[in-house]
Amino acid sequence: MIRALTLSALALMAPFAAGSAPPIPDDNALRAQIAAMMSVDNAIEPTLSPDGKQVAFLSSMSGEMALWVVASESGWPRKITAFEDSINAVIWSPRGDWLLVSVAPGGGMNNHIHLVRPDGSESRKIVGDDETINFMGLWIDGGNAFTFASNQRNRVALDAYIYSLDTQSATRHTEEEYGISAVVDITDDGRTALVMTSREQYNAYFWLLDLESGERTQITRHEQPGSYRGAGLLGNGRVVVPTNQSRELTALAGIRLKDGKPVEASLIAAREDADLEQVEVSEDGSRAALLWNRRGVSEIELLNLGSLERAPIKLPAEVAAHLSISADGNRVAFASSGAAAPADVWVYDDAQGTLHQSTFSPHPQVVLETLVEPVSVSYAAHDGLDLSAWLYLPHASRQRKAPGPFALMMHGGPSVQERTGFRADYQALLAQGIGILAPNIRGSAGFGRKFRDADNGAARIDAIRDIATSVAYLVEEGHADPRRIGIAGQSYGGYLTNAAVSFFPELFGAGVCYFGLVDFETYFSHQVPWKARLLVTEYGDPATELDMLKSLSPIHRFDQVTAPMLIMHGQNDNGVPVIEARKSAEALAANGVEHELVIYEDEGHGFTHRATQVDSTLRMVNWFKRHLGP
């Protein structure tokens, strides 16, 4: 049962009473079609057992995101957990005896960390409560301990902790004034930890911590430009770390240590055409799996850390994510998906030279071959900057060859990238004859550091202008009817939706905002403290740049909005506080603009429950059908 409070208001009409949700139009065929589309399952976040013979993964096959285990060569998967809340991460212990699981109560960020045996027994919560933020880290010390970051001590900072399975207790090893610290590895003798610290977005650095004396030794630069992430110890005094220090695109660097001090840094693996997204090093230090992003298309390479030779792994679909490597480096697991391919787990066996599909996500009543696949398009921004987007043309539009209704779909982030992974909500909209343009405006990841930072602070106005440029592309190319263009987005994409309909009201016939901010002032004042400090680099400092933030806050232009707006938000959202949705609805009501506000009471930042996903998608499709036409 969906627990949602829905308020709807039309110009010259009284709003519905609280709790009396206006019914979704009774179109049984559409409801069944969308329910089928949103019920397409996926398999993500694979983690290999140490011997590589089994893989644990997350899937919504049972309706909620749960933990499953299957043989690497495929077989009948076994469901391991039955939590009321969704799981968002899992890591297999190097000893093979435990799975470390992160659970998100109510969809919020106050994650709880659980241990569970690979057969599903002995499940227990060991970290977390209703008040603190806890981010699961990595297994260390051969599986005798694991790391996590938590704001237990100070709500403004996340300190680095190590939890010992032997003592069944956690020890704090840093005390940050603000920001995040996390132990990411530990030496074989257990005396020295490798620690990552980040006090502003895009700027992380690494240092060594003597766990006995507390002595700290910084081993990477951390002044801008450039950042480091995902480091690991290889033994023999070497550290490997992805970095974009003095580079546009992230590459893999190596740092040689002598007497615990950095003495030499060099590039191990770099490409001029792709950004390094993830690195996973085998437990024996012999190999690393590298995940590259080439303008939105994934590529994986297996790196021999001795010879530095790299061998490509052929991928079954356009996008890959969540690499996992076996202890001996012989097997690599990953999730792969495409516009017409739901996410599934695949395992590459280097000794055999084979690629196995380990999971087969069900898609009842959905014929994958009939789904729409996009094409990549590019166009120039108002200032000449090269922009790109994924263009989805519905089958109906290809037949009529005339401009039709379109929706711009804005990704979150901001420093995220629109990719061509499976999107059931996109396909549901396309099935109704409404085309989609999903752009990567400035500020998006995957195109280099300069492009990513091009929307920081006051420059965000140029990112908003990129939306108008995207509309102009659709109209000039003859794809979209200029009277029937809508816009939608989630999180930061929701902010862009609010900005688009308020800065360019003449361009849009409808908008759908999923958990997006509308007022930077209230967003920062209601934001969880540790995150607010990190976001100053991206958005601006409300203590010193409030006027600039107000000028970029859509709420101060909502008297210009004419497009009917559908606003959907989770009550437990501590990423974008729910006050943002309520402020939007109040401003629209005051100006007599048609709108609907839907608050899902058991959701957080992002909708995780299957019933909510179906309901919200049905509302979105109906909203665009009603206001843009079929």
Coordinates of N, CA, C and O in Angstrom, one line a residue, residues 24-160:
I24 N -5.7 8.9 -10.0 CA -5.0 8.9 -11.3 C -6.0 8.5 -12.3 O -6.9 7.7 -12.1
P25 N -6.0 9.1 -13.5 CA -7.0 8.8 -14.5 C -7.1 7.3 -14.7 O -6.1 6.6 -14.8
D26 N -8.3 6.8 -14.8 CA -8.6 5.4 -14.9 C -8.4 4.8 -16.3 O -9.3 4.7 -17.1
D27 N -7.1 4.5 -16.6 CA -6.8 3.9 -17.8 C -6.1 2.6 -17.5 O -4.9 2.5 -17.3
N28 N -6.9 1.5 -17.5 CA -6.4 0.3 -17.1 C -5.2 -0.3 -17.9 O -4.3 -0.9 -17.5
A29 N -5.3 0.0 -19.3 CA -4.3 -0.5 -20.2 C -3.0 0.3 -19.9 O -1.9 -0.4 -19.9
L30 N -3.1 1.6 -19.7 CA -1.8 2.3 -19.4 C -1.3 1.9 -18.1 O 0.0 1.7 -17.9
R31 N -2.1 1.8 -17.1 CA -1.6 1.3 -15.7 C -0.9 0.0 -15.8 O 0.1 -0.2 -15.3
A32 N -1.5 -1.0 -16.6 CA -0.9 -2.3 -16.7 C 0.4 -2.2 -17.4 O 1.4 -2.9 -17.1
Q33 N 0.5 -1.4 -18.5 CA 1.7 -1.2 -19.3 C 2.8 -0.7 -18.4 O 4.0 -1.2 -18.4
I34 N 2.5 0.4 -17.6 CA 3.5 1.0 -16.8 C 3.9 0.1 -15.7 O 5.1 0.0 -15.3
A35 N 3.0 -0.6 -15.1 CA 3.3 -1.6 -14.0 C 4.2 -2.6 -14.5 O 5.2 -3.0 -13.8
A36 N 4.0 -3.1 -15.7 CA 4.9 -4.1 -16.3 C 6.3 -3.6 -16.5 O 7.3 -4.2 -16.2
M37 N 6.3 -2.3 -17.1 CA 7.6 -1.7 -17.4 C 8.4 -1.5 -16.1 O 9.6 -1.7 -16.0
M38 N 7.7 -1.0 -15.0 CA 8.4 -0.7 -13.8 C 8.7 -1.9 -13.0 O 9.5 -1.9 -12.0
S39 N 8.2 -3.0 -13.4 CA 8.4 -4.3 -12.7 C 9.6 -5.1 -13.3 O 9.9 -6.2 -12.8
V40 N 10.2 -4.5 -14.4 CA 11.3 -5.2 -14.9 C 12.4 -5.2 -13.9 O 12.8 -4.1 -13.3
D41 N 13.0 -6.3 -13.6 CA 13.9 -6.4 -12.5 C 15.4 -6.1 -12.9 O 15.6 -5.9 -14.1
N42 N 16.2 -6.0 -11.9 CA 17.6 -5.7 -12.2 C 18.5 -6.4 -11.2 O 18.0 -6.8 -10.2
A43 N 19.8 -6.5 -11.5 CA 20.7 -7.1 -10.6 C 22.0 -6.2 -10.6 O 22.6 -6.0 -11.7
I44 N 22.3 -5.7 -9.5 CA 23.4 -4.7 -9.4 C 24.3 -4.9 -8.2 O 24.1 -5.9 -7.5
E45 N 25.3 -4.1 -8.1 CA 26.3 -4.2 -7.0 C 26.8 -5.6 -6.7 O 26.9 -6.1 -5.6
P46 N 27.4 -6.2 -7.8 CA 27.9 -7.6 -7.5 C 29.2 -7.5 -6.7 O 30.0 -6.6 -6.7
T47 N 29.4 -8.5 -5.9 CA 30.6 -8.7 -5.1 C 31.0 -10.2 -5.1 O 30.2 -11.0 -4.7
L48 N 32.2 -10.5 -5.6 CA 32.6 -11.9 -5.7 C 33.0 -12.5 -4.4 O 33.6 -11.8 -3.5
S49 N 32.8 -13.8 -4.2 CA 33.4 -14.5 -3.1 C 34.9 -14.5 -3.4 O 35.4 -14.4 -4.5
P50 N 35.7 -14.7 -2.3 CA 37.2 -14.7 -2.5 C 37.7 -15.6 -3.6 O 38.6 -15.3 -4.4
D51 N 37.1 -16.8 -3.7 CA 37.5 -17.8 -4.7 C 36.9 -17.5 -6.1 O 37.2 -18.2 -7.1
G52 N 36.0 -16.5 -6.2 CA 35.3 -16.2 -7.4 C 34.3 -17.1 -7.9 O 33.7 -17.0 -9.0
K53 N 33.9 -18.1 -7.1 CA 32.9 -19.1 -7.5 C 31.5 -18.7 -7.3 O 30.6 -19.2 -7.9
Q54 N 31.3 -17.7 -6.4 CA 29.9 -17.2 -6.2 C 29.9 -15.7 -6.3 O 31.0 -15.0 -6.1
V55 N 28.8 -15.1 -6.5 CA 28.7 -13.7 -6.5 C 27.4 -13.3 -5.8 O 26.3 -13.9 -6.0
A56 N 27.5 -12.3 -4.9 CA 26.4 -11.7 -4.2 C 26.0 -10.5 -4.9 O 26.9 -9.8 -5.5
F57 N 24.7 -10.2 -4.9 CA 24.3 -9.0 -5.7 C 23.0 -8.5 -5.1 O 22.3 -9.2 -4.3
L58 N 22.6 -7.3 -5.5 CA 21.3 -6.7 -5.0 C 20.3 -6.8 -6.2 O 20.7 -6.5 -7.3
S59 N 19.1 -7.1 -5.8 CA 18.0 -7.1 -6.9 C 16.7 -6.8 -6.2 O 16.5 -7.1 -5.1
S60 N 15.8 -6.3 -7.1 CA 14.4 -6.0 -6.7 C 13.5 -7.1 -7.1 O 12.3 -6.9 -7.2
M61 N 14.0 -8.3 -7.4 CA 13.1 -9.4 -7.9 C 12.0 -9.7 -6.9 O 10.9 -10.1 -7.4
S62 N 12.2 -9.4 -5.6 CA 11.1 -9.7 -4.7 C 10.2 -8.5 -4.4 O 9.4 -8.5 -3.5
G63 N 10.4 -7.4 -5.1 CA 9.7 -6.2 -4.9 C 10.5 -5.1 -4.2 O 10.3 -3.9 -4.5
E64 N 11.3 -5.4 -3.3 CA 12.2 -4.5 -2.6 C 13.6 -4.9 -2.9 O 13.9 -6.1 -3.1
M65 N 14.6 -4.0 -2.8 CA 16.0 -4.3 -3.0 C 16.5 -5.2 -1.9 O 16.5 -4.8 -0.8
A66 N 16.9 -6.4 -2.3 CA 17.3 -7.4 -1.3 C 18.6 -8.0 -1.8 O 19.1 -7.8 -2.9
L67 N 19.2 -8.8 -0.9 CA 20.5 -9.4 -1.2 C 20.3 -10.9 -1.7 O 19.6 -11.6 -1.0
W68 N 21.0 -11.2 -2.7 CA 20.9 -12.6 -3.3 C 22.3 -13.1 -3.6 O 23.3 -12.3 -3.7
V69 N 22.4 -14.4 -3.7 CA 23.7 -15.1 -4.0 C 23.5 -16.1 -5.1 O 22.5 -16.8 -5.1
V70 N 24.4 -16.2 -6.1 CA 24.3 -17.1 -7.2 C 25.7 -17.6 -7.6 O 26.7 -16.9 -7.3
A71 N 25.7 -18.7 -8.2 CA 27.0 -19.2 -8.7 C 27.5 -18.3 -9.9 O 26.7 -17.8 -10.6
S72 N 28.8 -18.1 -9.9 CA 29.3 -17.2 -11.0 C 28.9 -17.7 -12.4 O 28.7 -16.8 -13.3
E73 N 28.9 -19.0 -12.6 CA 28.5 -19.5 -13.9 C 27.0 -19.5 -14.1 O 26.5 -20.0 -15.1
S74 N 26.3 -18.9 -13.2 CA 24.8 -18.8 -13.2 C 24.2 -20.1 -12.6 O 24.8 -21.1 -12.4
G75 N 22.9 -19.9 -12.2 CA 22.2 -21.0 -11.6 C 21.0 -20.3 -10.9 O 20.6 -19.2 -11.3
W76 N 20.4 -21.0 -10.0 CA 19.2 -20.5 -9.3 C 19.6 -19.6 -8.2 O 20.3 -20.1 -7.2
P77 N 19.3 -18.3 -8.2 CA 19.8 -17.4 -7.1 C 19.1 -17.7 -5.8 O 17.9 -18.1 -5.8
R78 N 19.8 -17.5 -4.7 CA 19.2 -17.7 -3.4 C 19.0 -16.3 -2.7 O 20.0 -15.5 -2.7
K79 N 17.8 -16.0 -2.2 CA 17.6 -14.8 -1.5 C 18.1 -14.9 -0.1 O 17.8 -15.8 0.6
I80 N 19.0 -13.9 0.3 CA 19.7 -14.0 1.6 C 19.0 -13.1 2.6 O 19.1 -13.5 3.8
T81 N 18.4 -12.0 2.3 CA 17.9 -11.1 3.3 C 16.4 -10.8 3.0 O 15.9 -11.0 1.9
A82 N 15.7 -10.4 4.1 CA 14.3 -10.1 4.0 C 14.0 -8.9 4.9 O 13.1 -8.8 5.7
F83 N 14.9 -7.8 4.7 CA 14.7 -6.6 5.5 C 13.5 -5.8 5.1 O 13.1 -5.9 3.9
E84 N 12.9 -5.1 6.0 CA 11.8 -4.2 5.6 C 12.3 -3.0 4.7 O 11.6 -2.5 3.9
D85 N 13.5 -2.6 4.9 CA 14.1 -1.5 4.2 C 15.0 -2.0 3.1 O 15.5 -3.1 3.2
S86 N 15.3 -1.1 2.1 CA 16.1 -1.5 1.0 C 17.6 -1.5 1.4 O 18.1 -0.8 2.2
I87 N 18.3 -2.4 0.7 CA 19.8 -2.5 0.8 C 20.4 -1.6 -0.3 O 19.9 -1.6 -1.4
N88 N 21.5 -0.9 0.0 CA 22.1 -0.1 -1.0 C 23.6 -0.5 -1.3 O 24.2 0.1 -2.2
A89 N 24.2 -1.4 -0.5 CA 25.6 -1.8 -0.8 C 25.8 -3.1 -0.1 O 25.2 -3.5 0.9
V90 N 26.8 -3.9 -0.7 CA 27.2 -5.2 -0.1 C 28.6 -5.5 -0.5 O 29.0 -5.2 -1.6
I91 N 29.4 -6.1 0.4 CA 30.8 -6.5 0.1 C 31.1 -7.8 0.8 O 30.8 -8.0 2.0
W92 N 31.7 -8.7 0.0 CA 32.0 -10.1 0.5 C 33.3 -10.0 1.3 O 34.3 -9.4 0.8
S93 N 33.4 -10.6 2.4 CA 34.6 -10.7 3.2 C 35.7 -11.4 2.5 O 35.5 -12.4 1.9
P94 N 37.0 -11.0 2.7 CA 38.1 -11.7 2.1 C 38.2 -13.1 2.6 O 38.8 -14.0 1.9
R95 N 37.7 -13.4 3.8 CA 37.7 -14.8 4.3 C 36.6 -15.6 3.8 O 36.5 -16.8 4.0
G96 N 35.6 -14.9 3.2 CA 34.4 -15.6 2.6 C 33.4 -16.0 3.6 O 32.3 -16.6 3.2
D97 N 33.5 -15.6 4.9 CA 32.6 -16.1 5.9 C 31.5 -15.1 6.2 O 30.5 -15.4 6.8
W98 N 31.6 -13.8 5.8 CA 30.6 -12.8 6.0 C 30.3 -12.0 4.8 O 31.1 -11.8 3.9
L99 N 29.1 -11.4 4.8 CA 28.7 -10.3 3.9 C 28.4 -9.1 4.7 O 27.7 -9.2 5.7
L100 N 29.0 -8.0 4.3 CA 28.8 -6.7 4.9 C 27.7 -6.0 4.1 O 27.9 -5.8 2.9
V101 N 26.7 -5.5 4.8 CA 25.5 -5.0 4.1 C 25.1 -3.6 4.7 O 25.1 -3.4 5.9
S102 N 24.8 -2.7 3.8 CA 24.3 -1.4 4.2 C 22.8 -1.3 3.9 O 22.4 -1.5 2.8
V103 N 22.1 -0.9 4.9 CA 20.6 -0.8 4.8 C 20.2 0.6 5.1 O 20.7 1.3 6.0
A104 N 19.2 1.1 4.3 CA 18.7 2.5 4.4 C 17.3 2.5 4.9 O 16.3 2.4 4.2
P105 N 17.2 2.7 6.3 CA 15.8 2.8 6.9 C 15.1 4.0 6.3 O 15.5 5.1 6.3
G106 N 13.9 3.7 5.8 CA 13.0 4.8 5.3 C 13.5 5.5 4.1 O 13.0 6.5 3.6
G107 N 14.6 5.0 3.5 CA 15.2 5.6 2.3 C 16.1 6.7 2.6 O 16.6 7.4 1.7
G108 N 16.4 7.0 3.9 CA 17.3 8.1 4.2 C 18.8 7.7 4.2 O 19.1 6.6 3.8
M109 N 19.6 8.7 4.7 CA 21.1 8.4 4.6 C 21.6 7.9 6.0 O 22.8 7.6 6.1
N110 N 20.7 7.7 7.0 CA 21.2 7.2 8.2 C 21.3 5.7 8.1 O 20.6 4.9 8.8
N111 N 22.3 5.2 7.3 CA 22.4 3.8 7.0 C 22.8 3.0 8.2 O 23.5 3.5 9.1
H112 N 22.2 1.8 8.3 CA 22.6 0.8 9.2 C 23.5 -0.2 8.6 O 23.3 -0.6 7.4
I113 N 24.5 -0.7 9.3 CA 25.4 -1.7 8.7 C 25.2 -3.0 9.4 O 25.1 -3.1 10.7
H114 N 25.0 -4.1 8.6 CA 24.6 -5.4 9.1 C 25.7 -6.4 8.6 O 26.4 -6.2 7.6
L115 N 25.8 -7.5 9.4 CA 26.6 -8.6 9.0 C 25.6 -9.8 8.8 O 24.7 -9.9 9.5
V116 N 25.9 -10.5 7.7 CA 25.0 -11.7 7.4 C 25.9 -12.8 6.8 O 26.8 -12.5 6.0
R117 N 25.7 -14.0 7.2 CA 26.4 -15.1 6.6 C 26.0 -15.3 5.1 O 24.8 -15.0 4.8
P118 N 26.8 -15.9 4.3 CA 26.4 -16.1 2.9 C 25.2 -17.0 2.7 O 24.6 -17.0 1.6
D119 N 24.9 -17.8 3.7 CA 23.7 -18.6 3.6 C 22.4 -17.9 4.2 O 21.4 -18.5 4.3
G120 N 22.6 -16.7 4.6 CA 21.5 -15.9 5.2 C 21.3 -16.0 6.7 O 20.5 -15.4 7.3
S121 N 22.2 -16.8 7.3 CA 22.0 -17.0 8.8 C 22.8 -15.9 9.5 O 23.6 -15.1 9.0
E122 N 22.5 -15.8 10.8 CA 23.3 -15.0 11.8 C 23.2 -13.5 11.4 O 24.2 -12.8 11.6
S123 N 22.2 -13.0 10.8 CA 22.1 -11.6 10.4 C 21.9 -10.8 11.6 O 21.1 -11.0 12.5
R124 N 22.7 -9.7 11.7 CA 22.6 -8.8 12.8 C 23.1 -7.4 12.5 O 24.0 -7.3 11.7
K125 N 22.5 -6.4 13.0 CA 22.9 -5.0 12.9 C 24.0 -4.8 13.9 O 23.9 -5.1 15.0
I126 N 25.1 -4.1 13.4 CA 26.2 -3.8 14.3 C 26.6 -2.4 14.3 O 27.3 -1.9 15.3
V127 N 26.1 -1.5 13.4 CA 26.3 -0.1 13.4 C 25.1 0.6 12.9 O 24.5 0.2 12.0
G128 N 24.7 1.7 13.7 CA 23.6 2.5 13.2 C 22.5 2.7 14.2 O 22.2 1.9 15.0
D129 N 21.9 3.9 14.1 CA 20.7 4.2 14.8 C 19.9 5.2 14.0 O 20.2 5.5 12.8
D130 N 18.9 5.8 14.6 CA 18.0 6.7 13.9 C 18.5 8.1 13.7 O 17.9 8.9 13.0
E131 N 19.6 8.4 14.4 CA 20.1 9.8 14.4 C 21.3 10.0 13.6 O 21.6 11.1 13.1
T132 N 22.2 9.0 13.5 CA 23.5 9.2 12.9 C 23.6 8.8 11.4 O 22.8 7.9 11.0
I133 N 24.5 9.4 10.7 CA 24.8 9.0 9.3 C 26.0 8.0 9.4 O 27.0 8.3 10.0
N134 N 25.9 6.9 8.7 CA 26.9 5.8 8.7 C 27.1 5.3 7.2 O 26.2 4.8 6.6
F135 N 28.3 5.5 6.7 CA 28.7 5.1 5.4 C 29.6 3.9 5.5 O 30.7 4.0 6.0
M136 N 29.2 2.7 5.0 CA 30.0 1.5 5.0 C 31.2 1.7 4.1 O 31.2 2.3 3.0
G137 N 32.3 1.2 4.6 CA 33.6 1.3 3.9 C 34.0 0.0 3.2 O 33.3 -0.6 2.4
L138 N 35.2 -0.6 3.7 CA 35.7 -1.7 3.1 C 36.2 -2.7 4.1 O 36.4 -2.4 5.3
W139 N 36.3 -4.0 3.7 CA 36.9 -5.0 4.6 C 38.4 -4.7 4.6 O 39.0 -4.4 3.6
I140 N 39.1 -4.9 5.8 CA 40.5 -4.7 5.9 C 41.0 -5.8 6.8 O 40.3 -6.6 7.3
D141 N 42.4 -5.9 6.9 CA 43.0 -6.9 7.8 C 42.6 -8.3 7.5 O 42.3 -9.1 8.4
G142 N 42.5 -8.6 6.2 CA 42.1 -10.0 5.8 C 40.8 -10.4 6.2 O 40.5 -11.6 6.2
G143 N 39.9 -9.5 6.4 CA 38.5 -9.8 6.8 C 38.3 -9.9 8.3 O 37.2 -10.3 8.8
N144 N 39.3 -9.4 9.1 CA 39.1 -9.4 10.5 C 38.4 -8.1 11.0 O 38.0 -8.0 12.2
A145 N 38.3 -7.1 10.1 CA 37.8 -5.8 10.5 C 37.2 -5.2 9.2 O 37.5 -5.6 8.1
F146 N 36.4 -4.1 9.4 CA 36.0 -3.3 8.3 C 35.9 -1.9 8.7 O 36.0 -1.5 9.9
T147 N 35.8 -1.0 7.7 CA 35.9 0.4 8.0 C 34.5 1.0 7.7 O 33.7 0.5 7.0
F148 N 34.2 2.1 8.4 CA 33.0 2.9 8.1 C 33.3 4.4 8.5 O 34.2 4.6 9.3
A149 N 32.5 5.3 8.0 CA 32.6 6.7 8.4 C 31.2 7.0 9.0 O 30.2 6.6 8.6
S150 N 31.3 7.8 10.1 CA 30.1 8.1 10.9 C 30.2 9.5 11.5 O 31.3 10.0 11.9
N151 N 29.1 10.2 11.7 CA 29.0 11.4 12.4 C 28.5 11.2 13.9 O 27.9 12.1 14.4
Q152 N 28.9 10.1 14.5 CA 28.5 9.8 15.9 C 29.0 10.9 16.8 O 28.3 11.3 17.8
R153 N 30.2 11.4 16.6 CA 30.9 12.3 17.5 C 30.4 13.8 17.2 O 30.2 14.5 18.1
N154 N 30.3 14.1 15.9 CA 30.1 15.5 15.5 C 29.2 15.5 14.3 O 29.6 14.9 13.3
R155 N 28.0 16.1 14.4 CA 27.0 16.0 13.3 C 27.5 16.7 12.0 O 27.0 16.5 11.0
V156 N 28.6 17.5 12.2 CA 29.1 18.3 11.0 C 30.2 17.5 10.3 O 30.5 17.8 9.1
A157 N 30.7 16.4 10.9 CA 31.8 15.7 10.3 C 31.6 14.2 10.4 O 30.9 13.7 11.3
L158 N 32.1 13.5 9.4 CA 32.1 12.0 9.5 C 33.5 11.6 9.7 O 34.4 11.8 8.9
D159 N 33.7 11.0 10.9 CA 35.1 10.5 11.3 C 35.3 9.0 10.7 O 34.3 8.3 10.4
A160 N 36.6 8.6 10.7 CA 36.9 7.3 10.3 C 36.9 6.3 11.4 O 37.5 6.6 12.5

